[in-house]
Amino acid sequence: SPELAAAVNVALALHQPLLLTGEPGTGKTQLAYHLARYFGLEAPLVFHAQINSVKKDLFYTYDALGHFHYTQNKDNSELNGPEIENRFIRYEALGKAIELAHAGNAKRSVVLIDEIDKAQRDLPNDLLSAIENLVFEVPEIPGKTIRRLECPKHLYPFIVITSNSEKNLPDAFLRRVVYHDIRFPSAKELLKILQSKQLTGLTDKELSILIEHFMEVREQKELGKKPATAELIAWATLLPQLQFPISKLKKGAILKAAEKQLLYTSYGVLAKNRDDIKKLVEP
């Protein structure tokens, strides 16, 4: 949407992370992949926040157990710093971004920190200093290796942070990000999205009928979890494969028993629990 594009441009201009909220399935994660393609990269560097995630995990992980086993099995064989790094250090999203910024053909990276609200409350605050300083140490490597981002501003990583709003984020964290809530698309925007997917065998009229039925499901059935854009795309892909007549989705259409069974089967894409399925299949 124009609003989302504007939020991206503001974050780029200020060199600040972009914090995205919105219903699951509205494209928060996909934005990072779109931006990676825009910057000429294959994919964003992704960090999935977990309840036990700590600041160091944003930069690298160390295989301590593997290192221990190696030293136990190799008599009088001591590894030097580069060997330890190659064997037992794995750089994560922010660490890789710093490494790539210093490569021979340095490129700007897109970093996706996904579902930050799943982590402990300390992680968002720790993330502030991690992003603002972009420096970290690897004490497991002899010589206490320091990695620091020192490059032109245009090569600074563009950081996308997503949240499903399962819990509130600290105020100090929110002050240092650009925030945007991805609203659910209108019927007209949904049609444009489905058209861009080039779904086989569906006309624009059929897509409009499908979207109208989908919006009725979202707005009138009081589901515990409303289906989002991702579910709509999957459903629109499935129905032609089931050879379900899209015209029968019109309000008041009479379905044969076999058609009704196909439709109810397809609702497994839109609803994700027993109670919601029950609401969809009951008149």
C-alpha positions as MATLAB code, in Angstrom:
seq = 'SPELAAAVNVALALHQPLLLTGEPGTGKTQLAYHLARYFGLEAPLVFHAQINSVKKDLFYTYDALGHFHYTQNKDNSELNGPEIENRFIRYEALGKAIELAHAGNAKRSVVLIDEIDKAQRDLPNDLLSAIENLVFEVPEIPGKTIRRLECPKHLYPFIVITSNSEKNLPDAFLRRVVYHDIRFPSAKELLKILQSKQLTGLTDKELSILIEHFMEVREQKELGKKPATAELIAWATLLPQLQFPISKLKKGAILKAAEKQLLYTSYGVLAKNRDDIKKLVEP';
ca = [
       0.000    0.000    0.000;
       1.142    3.616   -0.394;
       1.168    3.918    3.408;
       3.516    0.945    3.785;
       5.777    2.256    1.027;
       5.944    5.606    2.833;
       6.883    3.889    6.110;
       9.707    2.022    4.354;
      11.029    5.264    2.880;
      10.936    7.006    6.273;
      12.878    4.136    7.881;
      15.432    4.228    5.059;
      15.861    8.000    5.354;
      16.348    7.865    9.141;
      18.436    4.637    9.142;
      16.042    3.228   11.711;
      14.472   -0.232   11.964;
      10.933   -0.651   10.650;
       8.586   -2.291   13.168;
       5.588   -3.971   11.546;
       2.412   -5.196   13.212;
      -0.771   -6.568   11.703;
      -2.818   -9.743   11.513;
      -0.837  -12.954   10.905;
      -0.831  -13.571    7.164;
      -0.956   -9.934    6.039;
       2.586   -9.886    4.643;
       4.820   -8.592    7.451;
       7.498  -11.208    6.814;
       7.069  -11.058    3.040;
       7.946   -7.361    3.013;
      11.515   -8.229    4.051;
      11.785  -10.666    1.129;
      10.438   -8.034   -1.257;
      13.010   -5.495   -0.027;
      15.815   -8.044   -0.352;
      14.903   -8.527   -4.012;
      14.718   -4.749   -4.412;
      18.292   -4.421   -3.125;
      19.476   -7.225   -5.402;
      19.785   -9.920   -2.747;
      18.502  -13.486   -2.861;
      16.842  -13.332    0.553;
      16.891  -11.361    3.803;
      19.082  -12.427    6.712;
      16.545  -13.864    9.146;
      16.556  -14.150   12.930;
      13.557  -15.890   14.494;
      13.074  -14.580   18.024;
      12.494  -17.252   20.663;
      11.548  -17.027   24.328;
      15.165  -17.793   25.320;
      16.848  -15.529   22.730;
      19.596  -13.208   24.001;
      21.519  -10.340   22.419;
      24.481  -12.495   21.380;
      22.176  -14.746   19.345;
      21.466  -11.825   16.997;
      25.126  -11.868   15.947;
      26.468  -15.424   16.233;
      26.144  -18.836   17.829;
      28.968  -21.002   19.166;
      28.952  -24.799   19.033;
      30.551  -25.344   22.446;
      29.670  -29.046   22.549;
      31.147  -29.675   19.115;
      34.321  -27.831   20.096;
      34.577  -29.876   23.293;
      34.191  -33.183   21.431;
      36.809  -32.110   18.917;
      39.375  -31.326   21.622;
      38.655  -34.657   23.351;
      39.179  -36.670   20.169;
      42.233  -34.873   18.787;
      45.348  -35.434   20.888;
      47.720  -32.467   21.029;
      45.848  -30.794   18.190;
      45.080  -27.185   19.004;
      42.998  -25.118   16.614;
      43.916  -21.569   15.741;
      41.406  -18.676   15.603;
      40.325  -19.051   11.934;
      39.883  -22.809   12.356;
      37.670  -22.340   15.417;
      35.691  -19.734   13.503;
      35.191  -21.988   10.481;
      34.241  -25.065   12.504;
      32.264  -23.830   15.499;
      31.100  -20.226   14.921;
      27.962  -19.521   12.898;
      27.162  -15.900   12.201;
      23.492  -14.972   12.513;
      21.478  -12.171   10.907;
      23.176   -9.030   12.298;
      26.573  -10.714   12.357;
      26.247  -11.721    8.698;
      25.116   -8.194    7.796;
      28.279   -6.742    9.340;
      30.449   -9.333    7.599;
      28.816   -8.667    4.214;
      29.251   -4.896    4.589;
      33.025   -5.486    4.662;
      33.152   -7.962    1.782;
      34.969   -7.138   -1.457;
      31.733   -6.300   -3.283;
      29.983   -4.881   -0.197;
      26.187   -4.793   -0.388;
      23.478   -3.501    1.843;
      21.726   -6.335    3.661;
      18.095   -6.673    4.651;
      17.757   -8.148    8.136;
      14.466   -9.645    9.306;
      13.970  -10.033   13.062;
      10.782  -12.039   13.115;
       8.194  -12.066   15.927;
      10.144   -9.989   18.437;
       7.202  -10.203   20.850;
       7.959  -13.896   21.428;
      11.231  -13.044   23.184;
      11.817  -12.015   26.779;
      11.253   -8.313   27.481;
      15.032   -7.748   27.775;
      15.685   -8.632   24.137;
      13.979   -5.573   22.553;
      15.995   -3.273   24.856;
      19.210   -5.189   24.125;
      18.346   -4.990   20.458;
      18.539   -1.185   20.642;
      22.218   -1.127   21.519;
      22.902   -3.964   19.098;
      21.353   -2.009   16.218;
      22.695    1.424   17.187;
      26.300    0.258   17.685;
      26.464   -2.752   15.322;
      29.548   -4.063   17.098;
      30.088   -7.416   18.808;
      32.855   -9.566   20.201;
      33.568  -13.263   19.669;
      35.510  -14.227   22.813;
      35.517  -17.911   21.825;
      38.080  -17.062   19.131;
      41.620  -16.480   20.480;
      42.455  -12.784   20.401;
      38.903  -11.793   21.387;
      37.856  -10.905   17.861;
      35.807   -7.737   17.483;
      33.428   -7.222   14.596;
      32.340   -3.642   13.976;
      30.279   -2.077   11.207;
      32.320    0.703    9.658;
      30.925    1.546    6.258;
      29.035    4.337    4.460;
      25.490    4.942    5.629;
      24.030    3.642    2.375;
      25.444    0.206    3.203;
      23.924    0.030    6.684;
      21.581   -2.965    6.946;
      17.891   -2.233    6.589;
      16.214   -3.925    9.550;
      12.606   -5.131    9.492;
      11.137   -6.231   12.834;
       7.780   -7.986   13.019;
       5.430   -8.384   15.961;
       2.092  -10.131   16.355;
       1.345   -7.860   19.336;
       1.131  -10.795   21.738;
       2.676   -8.555   24.386;
       3.634   -4.889   24.692;
       7.108   -3.787   23.663;
       9.190   -1.428   25.868;
       8.685    2.323   25.327;
      12.428    2.905   24.926;
      12.435    0.410   22.069;
       9.397    1.955   20.380;
      10.979    5.424   20.433;
      13.832    4.208   18.243;
      11.912    2.488   15.468;
       9.604    3.543   12.654;
       6.245    1.887   13.293;
       3.622    0.764   10.787;
       0.537   -1.395   11.221;
      -0.372   -3.290    8.058;
      -4.133   -2.937    7.755;
      -6.188   -5.668    6.154;
      -6.634   -4.971    2.401;
      -9.904   -3.817    0.914;
     -11.788   -6.019   -1.572;
     -10.328   -3.971   -4.432;
      -6.787   -4.479   -3.097;
      -7.403   -8.200   -2.583;
      -8.476   -8.481   -6.229;
      -5.236   -6.821   -7.302;
      -3.251   -9.234   -5.098;
      -4.966  -12.295   -6.568;
      -4.544  -10.971  -10.107;
      -0.820  -10.637   -9.495;
      -0.679  -14.347   -8.528;
      -1.906  -15.311  -12.011;
      -4.206  -18.015  -10.687;
      -4.943  -20.549  -13.410;
      -8.402  -20.567  -14.917;
     -10.062  -17.859  -12.807;
     -11.561  -14.778  -14.440;
     -11.720  -11.389  -12.734;
     -15.454  -11.924  -12.234;
     -14.828  -15.259  -10.509;
     -12.120  -13.710   -8.358;
     -14.554  -10.976   -7.295;
     -17.158  -13.596   -6.320;
     -14.533  -15.530   -4.377;
     -13.376  -12.383   -2.551;
     -16.966  -11.414   -1.700;
     -17.538  -14.814   -0.079;
     -14.183  -14.571    1.714;
     -15.068  -11.152    3.148;
     -18.419  -12.516    4.346;
     -16.550  -15.273    6.165;
     -14.257  -12.701    7.802;
     -16.926  -10.226    8.813;
     -20.013  -12.271    9.607;
     -18.933  -15.579   11.083;
     -17.292  -14.252   14.288;
     -14.338  -16.580   13.916;
     -11.769  -16.950   16.680;
      -9.051  -16.409   14.074;
     -10.063  -14.556   10.946;
      -8.431  -15.791    7.727;
      -5.946  -13.319    6.267;
      -4.409  -12.641    2.863;
      -2.228  -15.744    2.946;
      -5.284  -17.969    3.510;
      -7.175  -16.232    0.698;
      -4.357  -16.907   -1.767;
      -4.203  -20.571   -0.720;
      -7.999  -20.920   -0.962;
      -8.121  -19.278   -4.396;
      -5.410  -21.701   -5.528;
      -7.223  -24.729   -4.105;
     -10.776  -24.226   -5.413;
      -9.905  -24.617   -9.133;
      -7.912  -27.760   -8.267;
     -11.020  -29.155   -6.555;
     -13.010  -28.160   -9.671;
     -15.433  -26.275   -7.470;
     -17.729  -23.940   -9.478;
     -16.844  -20.448   -8.216;
     -20.257  -19.089   -9.255;
     -21.793  -21.262   -6.505;
     -20.103  -19.024   -3.894;
     -22.698  -16.324   -4.589;
     -25.109  -15.655   -1.741;
     -28.280  -17.679   -2.232;
     -26.718  -20.174   -4.665;
     -27.978  -23.764   -4.325;
     -25.211  -26.335   -3.969;
     -25.440  -30.021   -4.767;
     -24.377  -32.399   -2.011;
     -21.024  -33.094   -3.684;
     -20.360  -29.361   -4.201;
     -21.247  -28.632   -0.576;
     -18.806  -31.315    0.544;
     -16.036  -29.813   -1.613;
     -16.686  -26.342   -0.189;
     -16.652  -27.592    3.392;
     -13.401  -29.448    2.699;
     -11.845  -26.254    1.342;
     -12.775  -24.361    4.523;
      -9.886  -26.175    6.199;
      -7.679  -23.593    4.500;
      -9.609  -20.641    5.962;
     -10.349  -21.902    9.493;
      -7.735  -23.422   11.764;
      -9.688  -24.882   14.679;
     -12.777  -27.031   15.237;
     -15.029  -24.238   16.506;
     -14.297  -21.999   13.515;
     -14.880  -24.848   11.046;
     -18.228  -25.495   12.747;
     -19.251  -21.839   12.324;
     -18.418  -21.966    8.601;
     -20.338  -25.134    7.774;
     -23.439  -24.363    9.824;
     -26.167  -22.322    8.053;
];
